[in-house]
Short mmCIF file of C-alpha atoms and ligand atoms in Angstrom, two decimals:
data_model
loop_
_atom_site.label_atom_id
_atom_site.label_comp_id
_atom_site.label_asym_id
_atom_site.label_seq_id
_atom_site.Cartn_x
_atom_site.Cartn_y
_atom_site.Cartn_z
CA MET G 661 -18.15 24.30 25.28
CA SER G 662 -19.02 20.85 26.10
CA PRO G 663 -18.49 18.52 23.11
CA VAL G 664 -21.43 16.50 24.24
CA ASP G 665 -24.30 18.96 24.10
CA GLY G 666 -22.61 21.86 22.63
CA ALA G 667 -24.12 24.28 25.16
CA GLY G 668 -21.74 24.39 27.85
CA VAL G 669 -23.59 21.91 30.10
CA SER G 670 -23.43 18.11 29.72
CA ASN G 671 -26.83 16.48 29.36
CA PRO G 672 -26.74 13.30 31.48
CA ASN G 673 -29.58 11.91 29.26
CA LEU G 674 -27.52 11.93 25.98
CA PRO G 675 -25.05 9.02 25.34
CA VAL G 676 -21.60 10.25 25.54
CA ASP G 677 -19.49 9.51 22.34
CA GLN G 678 -16.70 7.28 23.32
CA ALA G 679 -14.37 9.32 21.52
CA VAL G 680 -15.03 12.18 24.07
CA THR G 681 -13.81 10.12 27.03
CA GLU G 682 -11.30 7.72 25.31
CA GLY G 683 -10.12 9.51 22.21
CA ARG G 684 -10.69 8.18 18.68
CA VAL G 685 -7.83 5.88 18.53
CA PRO G 686 -8.93 2.39 19.92
CA GLY G 687 -5.41 1.52 20.91
CA ARG G 688 -5.31 1.03 24.56
CA ARG G 689 -7.92 -1.59 25.57
CA GLU G 690 -5.29 -3.78 27.31
CA GLU G 691 -7.71 -6.71 27.69
CA GLU G 692 -8.30 -6.66 23.83
CA ILE G 693 -4.57 -6.79 22.97
CA PRO G 694 -3.46 -10.26 22.20
CA GLU G 695 -0.61 -11.82 23.85
CA LEU G 696 2.43 -12.77 21.68
CA HIS G 697 2.16 -16.47 22.79
CA GLU G 698 -1.46 -16.50 21.60
CA VAL G 699 -0.76 -15.48 18.02
CA ASP G 700 2.14 -17.65 16.91
CA CYS G 701 3.82 -14.65 15.20
CA PRO G 702 6.72 -15.74 12.83
CA THR G 703 10.03 -14.66 14.47
CA GLU G 704 10.99 -12.93 11.23
CA LEU G 705 7.59 -10.80 11.02
CA GLN G 706 8.07 -9.92 14.74
CA GLU G 707 11.61 -8.63 14.31
CA GLN G 708 10.44 -6.65 11.21
CA ILE G 709 7.72 -4.93 13.01
CA GLU G 710 9.95 -4.31 15.97
CA ALA G 711 12.47 -2.66 13.87
CA LEU G 712 9.80 -0.57 12.25
CA MET G 713 8.48 0.60 15.60
CA ALA G 714 12.01 1.49 16.65
CA ARG G 715 12.05 4.33 14.11
CA TYR G 716 9.21 6.24 15.61
CA PRO G 717 8.78 7.91 19.12
CA ASP G 718 5.13 6.50 19.14
CA ARG G 719 4.98 2.87 18.14
CA LYS G 720 1.41 3.44 16.53
CA SER G 721 3.18 5.45 13.80
CA ALA G 722 4.59 2.18 12.56
CA SER G 723 1.07 0.91 11.89
CA ILE G 724 1.09 1.30 8.07
CA PRO G 725 4.49 -0.26 7.44
CA ALA G 726 3.68 -2.99 9.88
CA LEU G 727 0.54 -3.81 8.06
CA TRP G 728 2.40 -3.66 4.79
CA ALA G 729 4.79 -6.20 6.26
CA VAL G 730 1.81 -8.45 7.10
CA GLN G 731 0.40 -8.05 3.52
CA GLU G 732 3.90 -8.82 2.10
CA ARG G 733 4.02 -11.96 4.07
CA TYR G 734 0.47 -13.28 3.64
CA GLY G 735 -0.62 -11.71 0.37
CA TRP G 736 -3.15 -9.53 2.20
CA CYS G 737 -3.80 -8.23 5.75
CA THR G 738 -5.35 -11.49 6.98
CA PRO G 739 -7.14 -11.37 10.41
CA GLU G 740 -4.43 -13.59 12.01
CA GLY G 741 -1.62 -11.44 10.48
CA ILE G 742 -3.37 -8.44 11.92
CA ARG G 743 -3.51 -10.16 15.37
CA GLN G 744 0.10 -10.97 15.16
CA ALA G 745 1.11 -7.32 14.35
CA ALA G 746 -1.22 -6.24 17.06
CA ALA G 747 0.48 -8.43 19.71
CA VAL G 748 3.86 -7.17 18.68
CA MET G 749 2.75 -3.53 18.49
CA ARG G 750 0.73 -3.83 21.79
CA VAL G 751 -2.43 -2.25 20.09
CA THR G 752 -5.73 -3.81 19.55
CA PRO G 753 -6.46 -5.75 16.37
CA ALA G 754 -9.44 -3.32 15.94
CA TYR G 755 -7.06 -0.46 15.69
CA LEU G 756 -4.88 -2.01 13.04
CA GLU G 757 -7.95 -3.06 11.21
CA SER G 758 -9.16 0.49 11.17
CA VAL G 759 -5.90 1.57 9.58
CA ALA G 760 -5.84 -1.20 6.94
CA SER G 761 -9.44 -0.58 5.97
CA PHE G 762 -8.77 3.06 5.35
CA TYR G 763 -5.96 2.69 2.73
CA ASP G 764 -6.45 1.25 -0.70
CA LEU G 765 -3.20 -0.20 -1.00
CA LEU G 766 -3.76 -2.39 2.04
CA HIS G 767 -6.16 -5.27 1.42
CA THR G 768 -8.43 -6.69 4.16
CA SER G 769 -9.61 -9.49 1.89
CA GLU G 770 -7.96 -11.98 -0.31
CA VAL G 771 -6.64 -10.62 -3.60
CA GLY G 772 -4.55 -12.24 -6.46
CA THR G 773 -1.02 -13.05 -6.32
CA HIS G 774 -0.29 -10.12 -8.62
CA ARG G 775 -1.75 -6.71 -8.05
CA ILE G 776 -2.22 -4.08 -10.62
CA GLU G 777 -3.30 -0.56 -9.98
CA VAL G 778 -4.26 1.40 -13.15
CA CYS G 779 -4.22 5.24 -12.62
CA THR G 780 -7.53 6.80 -13.82
CA ASN G 781 -6.87 10.26 -12.47
CA ILE G 782 -6.79 13.27 -14.59
CA SER G 783 -3.50 13.07 -16.39
CA CYS G 784 -3.87 9.30 -17.07
CA TRP G 785 -7.54 9.71 -17.85
CA MET G 786 -6.87 12.34 -20.58
CA ARG G 787 -4.41 9.93 -22.08
CA GLY G 788 -6.66 6.75 -22.09
CA GLY G 789 -6.53 5.53 -18.48
CA ASP G 790 -10.03 4.38 -18.54
CA GLU G 791 -9.32 2.23 -21.62
CA LEU G 792 -6.14 1.03 -20.20
CA LEU G 793 -8.02 -0.11 -16.98
CA ASP G 794 -10.66 -1.95 -19.11
CA ALA G 795 -7.85 -3.59 -21.11
CA PHE G 796 -6.12 -4.88 -17.89
CA ARG G 797 -9.42 -6.08 -16.52
CA ALA G 798 -10.23 -8.05 -19.66
CA ALA G 799 -6.64 -9.51 -19.91
CA ALA G 800 -6.77 -10.59 -16.17
CA GLU G 801 -10.15 -12.26 -16.57
CA GLY G 802 -9.80 -15.70 -14.89
CA GLU G 803 -6.34 -15.09 -13.84
CA ASP G 804 -4.72 -14.76 -10.41
CA VAL G 805 -4.31 -11.09 -10.99
CA PHE G 806 -6.09 -8.36 -8.99
CA VAL G 807 -6.78 -5.26 -11.08
CA THR G 808 -8.19 -1.99 -9.77
CA GLY G 809 -8.43 1.52 -10.84
CA PHE G 810 -6.66 4.06 -8.68
CA GLU G 811 -6.27 7.66 -8.05
CA CYS G 812 -3.00 9.54 -8.98
CA LEU G 813 -0.05 7.38 -8.38
CA GLY G 814 2.26 10.25 -8.46
CA ALA G 815 3.84 9.45 -11.86
CA CYS G 816 1.80 11.78 -14.07
CA ASP G 817 4.67 12.36 -16.37
CA ILE G 818 4.37 8.75 -17.76
CA ALA G 819 0.58 8.82 -18.11
CA PRO G 820 -1.24 6.68 -18.67
CA MET G 821 0.44 4.48 -16.25
CA ALA G 822 -0.08 1.54 -13.86
CA SER G 823 1.71 0.00 -10.95
CA ILE G 824 2.23 -3.81 -11.46
CA ASP G 825 3.39 -5.64 -8.44
CA GLN G 826 4.69 -2.36 -7.03
CA ARG G 827 6.72 -1.45 -10.08
CA TYR G 828 5.65 1.59 -12.16
CA TYR G 829 5.17 1.24 -15.91
CA GLY G 830 4.18 3.92 -18.59
CA PRO G 831 3.30 5.35 -20.82
CA LEU G 832 1.19 2.26 -21.54
CA GLU G 833 -1.11 1.44 -24.40
CA ALA G 834 -4.15 -0.65 -23.92
CA ALA G 835 -2.75 -3.26 -26.32
CA GLU G 836 0.03 -3.90 -23.89
CA ALA G 837 -2.21 -5.02 -21.11
CA GLU G 838 -2.46 -8.67 -22.49
CA THR G 839 1.37 -8.73 -23.07
CA ALA G 840 1.88 -7.61 -19.42
CA ILE G 841 -0.44 -10.24 -17.90
CA GLY G 842 1.29 -12.99 -20.05
CA GLN G 843 4.65 -11.94 -18.75
CA LEU G 844 3.49 -11.79 -15.08
CA LYS G 845 2.11 -15.40 -15.56
CA ALA G 846 5.34 -16.72 -17.13
CA GLY G 847 7.47 -15.03 -14.51
CA GLN G 848 9.17 -12.84 -17.09
CA ASP G 849 10.13 -9.30 -16.85
CA VAL G 850 6.99 -7.11 -17.47
CA LEU G 851 7.24 -4.57 -20.35
CA PRO G 852 10.91 -3.92 -19.69
CA ALA G 853 10.96 -0.89 -22.07
CA LYS G 854 8.14 0.69 -20.14
CA ALA G 855 9.49 0.33 -16.63
CA LEU G 856 10.06 3.54 -14.82
CA ALA G 857 13.27 2.03 -13.16
CA VAL G 858 15.04 2.07 -16.57
CA ARG G 859 13.62 5.34 -17.81
CA PRO G 860 16.25 8.00 -18.23
CA LEU G 861 15.80 11.23 -16.53
CA ALA G 862 15.35 14.42 -18.48
CA ALA G 863 18.90 15.60 -17.28
CA ASP G 864 20.36 12.59 -18.98
CA LEU G 865 18.61 13.08 -22.33
CA PRO G 866 20.37 14.75 -25.34
CA GLY G 867 20.27 18.49 -24.60
CA GLY G 868 19.63 17.84 -20.87
CA ALA G 869 21.49 19.52 -18.05
CA LEU G 870 24.08 16.86 -17.91
CA ALA G 871 24.70 16.56 -21.72
CA GLY G 872 28.35 15.85 -22.45
CA SER G 873 28.91 14.20 -19.05
CA ASP G 874 30.05 10.62 -18.83
CA ASP G 875 27.94 7.69 -18.04
CA SER G 876 28.78 7.65 -14.39
CA SER G 877 25.89 10.15 -13.81
CA PRO G 878 24.56 9.57 -10.35
CA HIS G 879 21.12 10.62 -11.77
CA ARG G 880 20.49 7.67 -13.99
CA ALA G 881 17.96 5.06 -12.71
CA THR G 882 19.74 1.85 -12.61
CA ASN G 883 18.08 0.08 -9.76
CA PRO G 884 14.55 -1.23 -9.58
CA PRO G 885 12.28 0.90 -7.45
CA SER G 886 11.65 -0.07 -4.02
CA SER G 887 8.14 -0.82 -2.72
CA GLU G 888 8.02 2.72 -1.50
CA ASN G 889 7.19 4.09 -5.00
CA ALA G 890 3.75 2.50 -4.53
CA ASP G 891 2.97 4.68 -1.74
CA GLY G 892 1.80 7.34 -4.15
S1 FES Z 1797 -2.75 11.22 -12.85
FE1 FES Z 1797 -2.02 9.16 -13.34
S2 FES Z 1797 -0.07 9.31 -12.04
FE2 FES Z 1797 -1.00 11.12 -11.82
#
């Protein structure tokens, strides 16, 4: 069956969807791919993206981490940053823009220096996620802090929770929002007692599976989480 007219015979009077002839991924319009010398890509960013591409058989699979690297460098996926990544990856800027605009954790417009995602999905909502989001929005008013609601961040056991500069915190109370914003502004540790990174695992708690074992438990979370924990 023809994908154009659906009846087995192509109708020459109908426009052909570009996706039919070229696929849905706008990645190979050579004339639209910027050259490296045109985009002034910082060497560090170029090497970072090249290392990411080397992990995958198809370089386009590195699009999300490459865009994340752009965002980490510039604060958001700037048009120039996207062109730099596109030149390194040999794809069109339009392709990377389409990826960046799809994912909520990638920003295609300027946001604050600090980013807070408050989960409002079912577990967090039932435990006050909406009120928590309102409290963070009120506390961040006029500050260089981007606050947004978010769907499940994959840490329902600490509901209601939030991701603050890619670190997970919970269970949070609305009254702690102002404290968290103040600590962010002051460059202090944010709500250290609520950080997932220092939360003991169930197995380490009294009565847990490892009760009675020594403190060298490999299960204890002693290191800050990597940015990967924000991938949801
Ligand atoms: S519902 Fe909030 S982290 Fe899952």
